């Protein structure tokens, strides 16, 4: 699991290979010698006047060449870099505006753009998707085989045995690999890439305002195979997705070359301003002057053991930022005008929401947000509790591993085994439950005479589910709950491709006093079964991810 957020100014990256300490900075608007473009008949050839020359196909809009310091980095498996697997025949144009060269690509209702700036080793990209008529869920930079070493191997996609959907593999040593295994949530990184031999190649993500899934969403970021590597900007990722696609302009996202160090922090999402792009005529582009801000003076009622995140979401856009650990202050900038649902998350668990409106050029200021005690389920008095209510399976058995490995991985502890309250119950309880793998897990606990004489509420919190898997409980073989209705959850794989993030939901069960054992020396036994009429077998049978389980006093 990712560690706690470090605050609104904290930045993270996915980095492969040894990195130097200094990145390549932006150079301003002075035109560098050699800056300009030519037409070689098949491609527009753009020289930034620094050390980068790129080519864009005149017929498809594919990026066909990335030459940095005289070395070609583009291309593996005979493929170009492009939207999806390539748009095909498109209308492609080019023009120069001062120190910027802009290539525009039109394919049906889709508009895509490349911009190069004089003296910079960066390629700026925007993608405007207006509707569903043109598939556009990613941009992928395809990097030549051997250009960089693979020393963070989880996303390595070349292994002897495909074990699931032709995109999850098992090595001979029993470890698993998949391009889906990225470990990090979208809020945990600003760029992904590689560094070796004094060269860094990075994909700096956009602010994802038109993407989907929120701050805790996980998607593929980069992968390496026998044929080369891929760096991704995900425009809409369908795996374990909790939201419908948003339409409009995404970007800029940036392909950045450096001397081996990290890309300039001036490129990071939320910090990049592009006044030089204001007049380029990019479809859907909204300059800083057309955006607003939401600021909160603080959040009270927080559990200071956890980081808090504030998110904005509407059908048109999404934003997020960390609340300051000392007082809960937050500031969300660059927000498109509109009305949003503002949600406060404890860890990844929503504990407060309200509606806010944002206007262009204005700041919406909120007084201290007071989280009602009842909104945080951790505040309820419990006889016992497994885990804690934070919206994640953190602390449960195998939870750390599951963001970068398949459940069948040799490194996973056995998914079966019963649990005794008071004997390391959280670490012993599996983070995921499946109908065909470990359904029927038993939890042993004792009650006092007074506790056994009363009815109690049992709660099971989940973070996602596959194939409508949900828990049905039995107590002491004397009382069995009804089968609960399945909550709304993503309809694709989740538990096997590195993501526990879905829609948090709490199941509640009213257990009558008659179900308990009156002999206080005896253990009560809770059995938790996974029920569903969907799913297949094994780790693709119906399943669910656990947030917390408790028996209320």
Short mmCIF file of C-alpha atoms in Angstrom, two decimals:
data_model
loop_
_atom_site.label_atom_id
_atom_site.label_comp_id
_atom_site.label_asym_id
_atom_site.label_seq_id
_atom_site.Cartn_x
_atom_site.Cartn_y
_atom_site.Cartn_z
CA UNK A 1 0.00 0.00 0.00
CA UNK A 2 1.22 3.52 -0.61
CA UNK A 3 2.36 5.47 2.39
CA UNK A 4 0.53 8.48 3.75
CA UNK A 5 0.44 11.58 1.58
CA UNK A 6 3.16 14.07 2.44
CA UNK A 7 1.08 17.18 1.88
CA UNK A 8 -0.09 19.25 -1.05
CA UNK A 9 3.46 20.06 -2.13
CA UNK A 10 4.73 16.48 -1.95
CA UNK A 11 5.64 14.91 -5.30
CA UNK A 12 6.28 11.30 -6.22
CA UNK A 13 7.50 9.48 -9.30
CA UNK A 14 7.93 6.05 -10.78
CA UNK A 15 11.60 5.83 -11.75
CA UNK A 16 13.54 2.99 -13.31
CA UNK A 17 17.33 2.98 -13.35
CA UNK A 18 19.87 5.19 -11.62
CA UNK A 19 18.99 8.87 -11.71
CA UNK A 20 21.14 11.95 -11.47
CA UNK A 21 20.24 14.74 -9.12
CA UNK A 22 19.53 17.53 -11.59
CA UNK A 23 16.82 17.68 -14.23
CA UNK A 24 16.51 19.74 -17.37
CA UNK A 25 14.81 23.07 -16.72
CA UNK A 26 12.52 25.05 -18.97
CA UNK A 27 14.44 27.59 -20.97
CA UNK A 28 11.95 30.36 -21.63
CA UNK A 29 11.00 31.76 -25.02
CA UNK A 30 14.36 32.65 -26.53
CA UNK A 31 14.59 30.87 -29.88
CA UNK A 32 17.41 28.32 -30.04
CA UNK A 33 19.67 27.92 -33.05
CA UNK A 34 18.31 25.26 -35.39
CA UNK A 35 14.75 25.54 -34.11
CA UNK A 36 12.20 24.89 -36.82
CA UNK A 37 10.45 22.25 -38.90
CA UNK A 38 10.72 20.61 -42.29
CA UNK A 39 8.66 18.19 -44.38
CA UNK A 40 10.37 14.96 -45.47
CA UNK A 41 7.39 13.84 -47.51
CA UNK A 42 5.99 11.40 -44.96
CA UNK A 43 6.58 13.26 -41.70
CA UNK A 44 6.80 16.69 -40.22
CA UNK A 45 10.32 16.87 -38.77
CA UNK A 46 10.68 19.21 -35.80
CA UNK A 47 14.02 20.31 -34.34
CA UNK A 48 13.71 21.97 -30.95
CA UNK A 49 17.11 23.58 -31.40
CA UNK A 50 18.26 21.85 -28.22
CA UNK A 51 19.04 18.14 -28.49
CA UNK A 52 15.68 16.72 -29.56
CA UNK A 53 14.37 16.01 -33.05
CA UNK A 54 10.94 14.42 -33.48
CA UNK A 55 8.87 13.27 -36.41
CA UNK A 56 5.09 13.16 -36.72
CA UNK A 57 3.42 11.21 -39.53
CA UNK A 58 1.55 13.46 -41.96
CA UNK A 59 -1.01 10.73 -42.63
CA UNK A 60 -1.79 9.30 -39.17
CA UNK A 61 -0.49 11.72 -36.53
CA UNK A 62 1.69 8.96 -35.05
CA UNK A 63 4.96 9.98 -33.42
CA UNK A 64 7.39 8.07 -35.64
CA UNK A 65 10.76 9.23 -34.27
CA UNK A 66 12.28 10.63 -31.05
CA UNK A 67 15.97 11.34 -31.53
CA UNK A 68 17.74 12.73 -28.47
CA UNK A 69 21.45 13.51 -28.63
CA UNK A 70 21.62 11.65 -31.91
CA UNK A 71 20.09 8.42 -30.55
CA UNK A 72 16.70 7.08 -31.64
CA UNK A 73 14.50 6.13 -28.69
CA UNK A 74 11.12 5.65 -30.39
CA UNK A 75 9.80 2.31 -31.47
CA UNK A 76 9.48 -1.28 -30.41
CA UNK A 77 7.96 -4.14 -32.30
CA UNK A 78 7.80 -1.99 -35.43
CA UNK A 79 5.17 0.27 -33.81
CA UNK A 80 4.96 4.04 -33.46
CA UNK A 81 3.93 6.11 -30.44
CA UNK A 82 0.30 7.14 -30.63
CA UNK A 83 -3.23 7.32 -29.26
CA UNK A 84 -4.53 3.82 -28.53
CA UNK A 85 -2.89 1.50 -31.08
CA UNK A 86 -2.88 4.23 -33.71
CA UNK A 87 -5.68 6.35 -35.10
CA UNK A 88 -5.13 5.49 -38.73
CA UNK A 89 -5.83 7.94 -41.53
CA UNK A 90 -6.10 11.45 -40.08
CA UNK A 91 -5.82 15.07 -41.12
CA UNK A 92 -2.53 16.43 -39.85
CA UNK A 93 -1.38 20.06 -39.94
CA UNK A 94 1.52 22.10 -38.62
CA UNK A 95 2.18 25.74 -37.88
CA UNK A 96 4.71 27.83 -36.04
CA UNK A 97 3.76 30.58 -33.61
CA UNK A 98 6.81 32.39 -32.33
CA UNK A 99 8.81 29.97 -30.22
CA UNK A 100 6.21 27.17 -30.47
CA UNK A 101 5.54 24.65 -33.21
CA UNK A 102 2.12 23.01 -33.02
CA UNK A 103 1.05 19.86 -34.87
CA UNK A 104 -2.70 19.23 -34.93
CA UNK A 105 -4.25 15.83 -35.67
CA UNK A 106 -7.94 15.42 -36.55
CA UNK A 107 -9.56 11.99 -36.62
CA UNK A 108 -13.33 12.16 -36.70
CA UNK A 109 -14.39 14.06 -33.58
CA UNK A 110 -10.99 13.55 -31.93
CA UNK A 111 -8.39 16.32 -31.82
CA UNK A 112 -4.82 15.62 -30.76
CA UNK A 113 -1.90 18.02 -30.52
CA UNK A 114 1.90 17.99 -30.23
CA UNK A 115 3.78 21.14 -29.28
CA UNK A 116 7.53 21.73 -29.32
CA UNK A 117 9.20 24.76 -27.76
CA UNK A 118 12.40 26.37 -28.88
CA UNK A 119 15.33 25.25 -26.75
CA UNK A 120 13.41 22.59 -24.81
CA UNK A 121 13.77 18.81 -24.88
CA UNK A 122 10.06 18.36 -24.19
CA UNK A 123 7.08 17.37 -26.31
CA UNK A 124 3.78 18.75 -24.99
CA UNK A 125 0.63 16.77 -25.83
CA UNK A 126 -3.10 17.44 -25.57
CA UNK A 127 -5.97 15.12 -26.50
CA UNK A 128 -9.54 16.31 -26.94
CA UNK A 129 -12.10 13.52 -26.96
CA UNK A 130 -15.59 14.84 -27.67
CA UNK A 131 -17.61 11.60 -27.53
CA UNK A 132 -17.37 7.82 -27.75
CA UNK A 133 -17.14 7.66 -31.54
CA UNK A 134 -13.32 7.46 -31.44
CA UNK A 135 -11.62 5.13 -28.94
CA UNK A 136 -9.03 7.09 -26.99
CA UNK A 137 -8.13 5.69 -23.59
CA UNK A 138 -4.37 6.18 -23.63
CA UNK A 139 -1.34 7.67 -25.26
CA UNK A 140 1.63 5.31 -25.34
CA UNK A 141 5.28 6.19 -25.98
CA UNK A 142 6.90 3.06 -27.38
CA UNK A 143 10.57 2.91 -26.44
CA UNK A 144 13.18 0.85 -28.27
CA UNK A 145 14.43 -2.41 -26.87
CA UNK A 146 17.63 -2.04 -24.85
CA UNK A 147 17.36 1.71 -24.35
CA UNK A 148 16.89 1.33 -20.59
CA UNK A 149 17.40 -1.41 -18.03
CA UNK A 150 14.42 -2.96 -16.34
CA UNK A 151 15.16 -2.76 -12.63
CA UNK A 152 11.61 -2.38 -11.30
CA UNK A 153 10.23 -5.60 -12.70
CA UNK A 154 6.60 -5.85 -11.58
CA UNK A 155 5.26 -4.51 -14.86
CA UNK A 156 7.56 -6.64 -17.02
CA UNK A 157 5.25 -8.38 -19.47
CA UNK A 158 7.52 -11.04 -20.92
CA UNK A 159 7.29 -14.26 -18.93
CA UNK A 160 6.87 -17.89 -19.92
CA UNK A 161 3.29 -18.52 -18.86
CA UNK A 162 0.16 -16.42 -19.32
CA UNK A 163 -2.17 -17.24 -16.44
CA UNK A 164 -5.00 -14.75 -16.94
CA UNK A 165 -6.48 -12.87 -19.91
CA UNK A 166 -3.18 -12.89 -21.83
CA UNK A 167 -1.94 -9.97 -19.76
CA UNK A 168 -0.92 -11.57 -16.45
CA UNK A 169 2.13 -13.84 -16.49
CA UNK A 170 3.95 -16.24 -14.21
CA UNK A 171 7.71 -16.67 -14.18
CA UNK A 172 9.37 -20.01 -13.59
CA UNK A 173 10.09 -19.01 -9.98
CA UNK A 174 6.37 -18.51 -9.29
CA UNK A 175 6.40 -14.70 -9.24
CA UNK A 176 3.80 -12.91 -11.35
CA UNK A 177 4.06 -9.95 -13.70
CA UNK A 178 1.61 -7.68 -15.51
CA UNK A 179 1.52 -4.25 -17.11
CA UNK A 180 -1.35 -3.52 -14.70
CA UNK A 181 0.91 -3.81 -11.63
CA UNK A 182 1.85 -0.18 -11.05
CA UNK A 183 1.75 -0.05 -7.22
CA UNK A 184 0.87 3.66 -7.20
CA UNK A 185 -2.35 5.62 -7.14
CA UNK A 186 -2.68 8.54 -9.52
CA UNK A 187 -2.15 11.03 -6.66
CA UNK A 188 1.18 9.38 -5.78
CA UNK A 189 3.15 10.23 -8.90
CA UNK A 190 3.82 13.13 -11.24
CA UNK A 191 5.89 11.32 -13.85
CA UNK A 192 6.99 7.85 -14.87
CA UNK A 193 9.98 6.74 -16.87
CA UNK A 194 13.51 5.50 -17.07
CA UNK A 195 17.01 6.84 -16.55
CA UNK A 196 20.30 5.28 -17.64
CA UNK A 197 23.60 6.35 -19.18
CA UNK A 198 23.05 10.04 -18.54
CA UNK A 199 19.66 10.11 -20.28
CA UNK A 200 16.24 10.26 -18.72
CA UNK A 201 13.01 9.68 -20.65
CA UNK A 202 9.83 10.55 -18.80
CA UNK A 203 6.09 10.84 -19.24
CA UNK A 204 4.85 13.70 -17.07
CA UNK A 205 1.16 13.16 -16.46
CA UNK A 206 -1.54 15.78 -16.87
CA UNK A 207 -3.73 16.89 -13.98
CA UNK A 208 -6.28 14.22 -15.05
CA UNK A 209 -9.17 16.68 -14.78
CA UNK A 210 -10.94 14.89 -17.64
CA UNK A 211 -9.87 11.39 -16.62
CA UNK A 212 -11.92 9.25 -14.21
CA UNK A 213 -11.63 7.32 -10.97
CA UNK A 214 -10.48 9.99 -8.53
CA UNK A 215 -7.22 10.45 -6.60
CA UNK A 216 -6.84 6.84 -5.46
CA UNK A 217 -7.30 5.23 -8.84
CA UNK A 218 -4.65 2.84 -10.16
CA UNK A 219 -3.91 2.21 -13.81
CA UNK A 220 -1.04 0.94 -15.89
CA UNK A 221 1.81 3.45 -16.01
CA UNK A 222 4.64 1.80 -17.89
CA UNK A 223 5.78 -1.65 -18.88
CA UNK A 224 8.72 -3.43 -20.41
CA UNK A 225 8.61 -6.49 -22.62
CA UNK A 226 11.09 -8.45 -24.67
CA UNK A 227 10.59 -5.94 -27.49
CA UNK A 228 10.97 -2.67 -25.59
CA UNK A 229 9.05 -0.47 -23.20
CA UNK A 230 5.96 1.69 -22.98
CA UNK A 231 5.18 4.89 -21.10
CA UNK A 232 1.50 5.72 -20.72
CA UNK A 233 -0.72 8.68 -20.16
CA UNK A 234 -4.08 7.14 -19.35
CA UNK A 235 -6.98 9.19 -20.68
CA UNK A 236 -9.63 6.74 -19.49
CA UNK A 237 -8.76 3.34 -18.04
CA UNK A 238 -11.55 0.79 -18.08
CA UNK A 239 -10.16 -1.70 -15.54
CA UNK A 240 -11.98 -1.50 -12.19
CA UNK A 241 -13.34 1.92 -13.15
CA UNK A 242 -15.84 3.59 -10.83
CA UNK A 243 -16.88 6.45 -13.12
CA UNK A 244 -18.14 7.03 -16.63
CA UNK A 245 -15.72 8.65 -19.10
CA UNK A 246 -15.39 12.40 -19.05
CA UNK A 247 -15.11 14.23 -22.33
CA UNK A 248 -13.07 17.26 -23.28
CA UNK A 249 -9.44 18.27 -23.39
CA UNK A 250 -6.79 16.37 -21.43
CA UNK A 251 -3.36 17.88 -21.13
CA UNK A 252 -0.80 19.02 -21.34
CA UNK A 253 1.04 15.82 -20.64
CA UNK A 254 4.69 15.88 -21.52
CA UNK A 255 7.32 13.59 -23.01
CA UNK A 256 10.49 14.93 -21.40
CA UNK A 257 14.13 14.09 -22.04
CA UNK A 258 16.73 15.05 -19.44
CA UNK A 259 20.40 14.54 -18.67
CA UNK A 260 19.37 11.63 -16.45
CA UNK A 261 17.68 13.56 -13.67
CA UNK A 262 14.03 14.05 -12.96
CA UNK A 263 12.02 16.26 -15.31
CA UNK A 264 11.71 19.88 -14.27
CA UNK A 265 9.22 20.39 -11.46
CA UNK A 266 7.76 23.20 -13.57
CA UNK A 267 6.17 20.46 -15.69
CA UNK A 268 4.39 18.71 -12.84
CA UNK A 269 0.58 18.55 -12.88
CA UNK A 270 -0.92 21.38 -10.91
CA UNK A 271 2.20 23.53 -11.34
CA UNK A 272 2.48 23.72 -15.12
CA UNK A 273 1.06 26.90 -16.61
CA UNK A 274 1.09 27.33 -20.35
CA UNK A 275 0.38 30.99 -21.19
CA UNK A 276 2.27 30.39 -24.41
CA UNK A 277 -0.49 27.93 -25.38
CA UNK A 278 -3.37 30.32 -24.68
CA UNK A 279 -3.53 31.61 -28.26
CA UNK A 280 -2.78 28.36 -30.13
CA UNK A 281 -6.43 27.52 -30.81
CA UNK A 282 -6.40 24.12 -29.09
CA UNK A 283 -9.92 22.67 -28.93
CA UNK A 284 -11.37 22.83 -25.42
CA UNK A 285 -8.41 24.76 -24.01
CA UNK A 286 -9.23 26.89 -20.95
CA UNK A 287 -6.52 29.32 -19.80
CA UNK A 288 -5.75 30.12 -16.18
CA UNK A 289 -7.97 33.20 -16.37
CA UNK A 290 -10.97 30.99 -17.12
CA UNK A 291 -10.49 28.83 -14.04
CA UNK A 292 -11.24 29.21 -10.33
CA UNK A 293 -10.12 27.98 -6.95
CA UNK A 294 -11.56 26.28 -3.86
CA UNK A 295 -9.87 26.93 -0.51
CA UNK A 296 -10.76 25.58 2.93
CA UNK A 297 -9.49 27.10 6.16
CA UNK A 298 -9.44 23.73 7.92
CA UNK A 299 -11.09 20.42 8.76
CA UNK A 300 -12.07 19.50 12.32
CA UNK A 301 -13.01 16.09 13.62
CA UNK A 302 -10.10 14.39 11.85
CA UNK A 303 -8.25 11.29 13.04
CA UNK A 304 -4.70 12.63 12.91
CA UNK A 305 -3.29 9.14 12.46
CA UNK A 306 -4.45 9.29 8.83
CA UNK A 307 -3.87 11.59 5.87
CA UNK A 308 -6.92 13.42 4.56
CA UNK A 309 -7.61 14.23 0.93
CA UNK A 310 -10.16 16.65 -0.48
CA UNK A 311 -11.65 15.86 -3.87
CA UNK A 312 -13.91 17.68 -6.30
CA UNK A 313 -15.93 15.73 -8.83
CA UNK A 314 -18.64 16.37 -11.39
CA UNK A 315 -19.59 14.73 -14.65
CA UNK A 316 -17.30 17.23 -16.39
CA UNK A 317 -14.10 17.28 -14.29
CA UNK A 318 -12.27 16.05 -11.19
CA UNK A 319 -9.60 17.53 -8.89
CA UNK A 320 -8.01 16.68 -5.56
CA UNK A 321 -5.42 17.80 -3.05
CA UNK A 322 -4.03 16.86 0.34
CA UNK A 323 -5.37 18.51 3.48
CA UNK A 324 -2.62 19.92 5.67
CA UNK A 325 -1.87 17.52 8.51
CA UNK A 326 -1.73 20.23 11.19
CA UNK A 327 -5.18 21.74 10.66
CA UNK A 328 -6.80 20.38 7.51
CA UNK A 329 -6.23 23.49 5.37
CA UNK A 330 -6.50 22.80 1.64
CA UNK A 331 -6.41 24.61 -1.67
CA UNK A 332 -7.51 23.31 -5.07
CA UNK A 333 -6.50 25.53 -7.97
CA UNK A 334 -7.03 25.59 -11.72
CA UNK A 335 -10.63 24.34 -11.42
CA UNK A 336 -13.00 24.64 -14.36
CA UNK A 337 -16.16 26.62 -13.56
CA UNK A 338 -19.10 24.51 -12.45
CA UNK A 339 -20.79 22.81 -9.52
CA UNK A 340 -18.96 19.95 -7.83
CA UNK A 341 -19.39 17.44 -5.06
CA UNK A 342 -16.64 18.11 -2.53
CA UNK A 343 -15.63 14.99 -0.63
CA UNK A 344 -13.29 14.68 2.34
CA UNK A 345 -11.50 11.33 2.57
CA UNK A 346 -9.92 9.81 5.67
CA UNK A 347 -7.31 7.65 3.99
CA UNK A 348 -9.51 6.53 1.10
CA UNK A 349 -12.80 6.49 2.99
CA UNK A 350 -15.30 9.28 2.31
CA UNK A 351 -16.32 10.85 5.62
CA UNK A 352 -17.90 14.12 4.48
CA UNK A 353 -19.41 15.63 1.35
CA UNK A 354 -21.04 18.87 0.27
CA UNK A 355 -21.69 20.85 -2.87
CA UNK A 356 -19.52 23.76 -4.04
CA UNK A 357 -19.68 26.07 -7.02
CA UNK A 358 -16.64 27.48 -8.79
CA UNK A 359 -16.49 30.59 -10.97
CA UNK A 360 -13.81 31.72 -13.38
CA UNK A 361 -11.24 34.02 -11.78
CA UNK A 362 -12.73 33.62 -8.30
CA UNK A 363 -11.94 31.75 -5.10
CA UNK A 364 -14.65 29.78 -3.33
CA UNK A 365 -13.65 29.97 0.34
CA UNK A 366 -15.03 27.45 2.81
CA UNK A 367 -15.11 27.86 6.56
CA UNK A 368 -13.82 25.03 8.75
CA UNK A 369 -15.42 21.75 7.74
CA UNK A 370 -16.60 19.84 10.79
CA UNK A 371 -16.76 16.08 10.21
CA UNK A 372 -19.57 14.64 12.35
CA UNK A 373 -18.34 11.90 14.66
CA UNK A 374 -20.91 9.49 13.25
CA UNK A 375 -19.47 9.89 9.74
CA UNK A 376 -16.32 8.00 10.71
CA UNK A 377 -17.24 4.38 11.50
CA UNK A 378 -14.06 4.07 13.59
CA UNK A 379 -15.71 6.23 16.24
CA UNK A 380 -18.36 3.62 17.02
CA UNK A 381 -17.68 1.61 20.17
CA UNK A 382 -16.83 -1.97 19.23
CA UNK A 383 -16.42 -5.21 21.17
CA UNK A 384 -13.76 -6.13 18.63
CA UNK A 385 -12.53 -4.81 15.31
CA UNK A 386 -10.41 -6.31 12.54
CA UNK A 387 -8.52 -3.63 10.63
CA UNK A 388 -9.60 -0.02 10.69
CA UNK A 389 -12.02 2.04 8.69
CA UNK A 390 -9.80 3.85 6.20
CA UNK A 391 -11.15 2.71 2.83
CA UNK A 392 -8.28 0.29 2.13
CA UNK A 393 -7.29 -3.28 3.08
CA UNK A 394 -4.08 -1.95 4.64
CA UNK A 395 -2.78 -4.22 7.38
CA UNK A 396 -4.66 -7.32 6.24
CA UNK A 397 -2.84 -10.43 5.04
CA UNK A 398 -1.27 -9.99 1.57
CA UNK A 399 -2.57 -6.42 1.24
CA UNK A 400 0.81 -4.86 0.40
CA UNK A 401 1.58 -7.48 -2.24
CA UNK A 402 -1.72 -7.22 -4.07
CA UNK A 403 -0.97 -3.84 -5.66
CA UNK A 404 1.86 -5.40 -7.67
CA UNK A 405 1.21 -9.14 -7.90
CA UNK A 406 -1.44 -11.70 -8.77
CA UNK A 407 -3.11 -13.50 -5.84
CA UNK A 408 -1.53 -16.77 -7.04
CA UNK A 409 1.96 -15.31 -6.68
CA UNK A 410 4.41 -17.50 -4.76
CA UNK A 411 5.12 -14.58 -2.42
CA UNK A 412 1.52 -14.54 -1.14
CA UNK A 413 0.78 -16.08 2.24
CA UNK A 414 -1.94 -18.77 2.19
CA UNK A 415 -5.34 -17.25 1.54
CA UNK A 416 -7.02 -19.72 3.89
CA UNK A 417 -6.77 -20.00 7.67
CA UNK A 418 -9.01 -19.02 10.54
CA UNK A 419 -8.71 -15.99 12.82
CA UNK A 420 -8.81 -15.58 16.61
CA UNK A 421 -9.66 -12.16 18.03
CA UNK A 422 -6.81 -11.03 20.27
CA UNK A 423 -4.17 -13.00 18.37
CA UNK A 424 -3.01 -10.73 15.53
CA UNK A 425 -6.38 -10.90 13.86
CA UNK A 426 -5.83 -8.17 11.25
CA UNK A 427 -2.57 -9.59 9.92
CA UNK A 428 -4.13 -13.06 9.90
CA UNK A 429 -7.29 -12.07 8.02
CA UNK A 430 -6.90 -12.14 4.20
CA UNK A 431 -7.37 -8.83 2.43
CA UNK A 432 -9.51 -10.51 -0.25
CA UNK A 433 -12.22 -13.18 -0.04
CA UNK A 434 -13.34 -15.34 -2.98
CA UNK A 435 -16.22 -17.76 -3.33
CA UNK A 436 -13.94 -20.45 -4.80
CA UNK A 437 -10.77 -19.81 -2.74
CA UNK A 438 -11.38 -18.97 0.91
CA UNK A 439 -15.09 -18.54 1.44
CA UNK A 440 -16.19 -19.77 4.85
CA UNK A 441 -13.35 -18.21 6.85
CA UNK A 442 -13.97 -18.51 10.60
CA UNK A 443 -13.48 -15.82 13.25
CA UNK A 444 -13.33 -16.97 16.88
CA UNK A 445 -14.11 -14.61 19.78
CA UNK A 446 -15.43 -14.63 23.33
CA UNK A 447 -18.18 -12.47 24.84
CA UNK A 448 -18.89 -11.51 28.42
CA UNK A 449 -22.19 -12.58 29.94
CA UNK A 450 -23.58 -9.08 29.50
CA UNK A 451 -22.48 -8.92 25.87
CA UNK A 452 -23.94 -12.36 25.12
CA UNK A 453 -27.27 -11.29 26.56
CA UNK A 454 -27.80 -8.57 23.97
CA UNK A 455 -28.25 -8.26 20.23
CA UNK A 456 -25.35 -6.66 18.35
CA UNK A 457 -24.63 -5.15 14.96
CA UNK A 458 -21.91 -6.74 12.86
CA UNK A 459 -20.35 -4.58 10.15
CA UNK A 460 -18.23 -5.64 7.19
CA UNK A 461 -16.72 -2.86 5.10
CA UNK A 462 -15.52 -3.59 1.57
CA UNK A 463 -13.59 -1.49 -0.94
CA UNK A 464 -14.59 -3.25 -4.16
CA UNK A 465 -16.05 -6.51 -5.39
CA UNK A 466 -15.71 -8.73 -8.43
CA UNK A 467 -18.70 -10.46 -10.04
CA UNK A 468 -21.10 -9.22 -7.32
CA UNK A 469 -19.27 -11.05 -4.55
CA UNK A 470 -20.65 -10.07 -1.14
CA UNK A 471 -20.53 -11.52 2.39
CA UNK A 472 -23.17 -13.64 4.03
CA UNK A 473 -22.55 -14.46 7.70
CA UNK A 474 -23.42 -17.29 10.06
CA UNK A 475 -22.99 -17.18 13.86
CA UNK A 476 -22.40 -20.39 15.81
CA UNK A 477 -24.35 -22.34 13.18
CA UNK A 478 -27.40 -20.97 14.98
CA UNK A 479 -28.21 -17.89 12.91
CA UNK A 480 -27.54 -17.03 9.26
CA UNK A 481 -28.05 -13.64 7.71
CA UNK A 482 -30.05 -12.99 4.59
CA UNK A 483 -28.02 -12.66 1.41
CA UNK A 484 -27.41 -8.91 1.02
CA UNK A 485 -28.01 -7.09 -2.22
CA UNK A 486 -24.83 -6.34 -4.16
CA UNK A 487 -23.72 -2.70 -4.10
CA UNK A 488 -22.69 -0.95 -7.30
CA UNK A 489 -19.13 -1.92 -8.15
CA UNK A 490 -16.93 -1.94 -11.27
CA UNK A 491 -17.78 -4.70 -13.73
CA UNK A 492 -14.23 -5.66 -14.75
CA UNK A 493 -11.35 -7.44 -13.07
CA UNK A 494 -9.98 -5.77 -9.98
CA UNK A 495 -8.56 -8.11 -7.33
CA UNK A 496 -6.27 -9.83 -9.84
CA UNK A 497 -4.89 -6.78 -11.63
CA UNK A 498 -3.48 -4.76 -8.77
CA UNK A 499 -6.47 -2.74 -7.56
CA UNK A 500 -8.66 -2.88 -4.47
CA UNK A 501 -10.22 0.50 -5.29
CA UNK A 502 -13.91 0.43 -6.10
CA UNK A 503 -16.87 1.87 -4.23
CA UNK A 504 -16.57 1.60 -0.47
CA UNK A 505 -19.63 -0.05 1.04
CA UNK A 506 -20.61 -1.23 4.51
CA UNK A 507 -22.74 -4.33 5.05
CA UNK A 508 -24.57 -4.42 8.39
CA UNK A 509 -26.07 -7.48 10.07
CA UNK A 510 -28.35 -7.40 13.12
CA UNK A 511 -27.37 -10.49 15.11
CA UNK A 512 -29.96 -11.49 17.73
CA UNK A 513 -28.97 -12.33 21.30
CA UNK A 514 -30.16 -15.89 20.75
CA UNK A 515 -27.26 -16.51 18.37
CA UNK A 516 -24.54 -16.05 21.04
CA UNK A 517 -23.09 -18.68 23.32
CA UNK A 518 -23.93 -18.02 26.95
CA UNK A 519 -20.89 -19.90 28.28
CA UNK A 520 -18.28 -17.14 28.46
CA UNK A 521 -15.46 -19.70 28.38
CA UNK A 522 -16.49 -20.84 24.93
CA UNK A 523 -15.60 -19.20 21.66
CA UNK A 524 -18.32 -17.78 19.49
CA UNK A 525 -17.72 -18.60 15.83
CA UNK A 526 -18.46 -16.23 12.98
CA UNK A 527 -18.36 -17.70 9.48
CA UNK A 528 -18.09 -15.38 6.48
CA UNK A 529 -19.09 -16.79 3.10
CA UNK A 530 -18.87 -15.08 -0.26
CA UNK A 531 -22.07 -15.44 -2.25
CA UNK A 532 -22.87 -14.64 -5.87
CA UNK A 533 -24.27 -16.32 -8.92
CA UNK A 534 -21.59 -14.77 -11.11
CA UNK A 535 -17.88 -15.26 -11.67
CA UNK A 536 -15.97 -18.34 -12.77
CA UNK A 537 -13.45 -20.31 -10.73
CA UNK A 538 -10.39 -19.73 -8.57
CA UNK A 539 -9.27 -16.13 -8.31
CA UNK A 540 -11.81 -15.13 -10.94
CA UNK A 541 -14.69 -16.43 -8.86
CA UNK A 542 -16.84 -13.82 -7.14
CA UNK A 543 -14.80 -11.95 -4.56
CA UNK A 544 -14.46 -8.83 -2.47
CA UNK A 545 -11.78 -6.71 -0.78
CA UNK A 546 -12.07 -5.99 2.94
CA UNK A 547 -11.75 -2.61 4.65
CA UNK A 548 -12.76 -3.48 8.23
CA UNK A 549 -14.93 -5.88 10.23
CA UNK A 550 -16.30 -5.15 13.67
CA UNK A 551 -18.89 -6.20 16.22
CA UNK A 552 -20.44 -3.17 17.83
CA UNK A 553 -20.99 -2.92 21.56
#
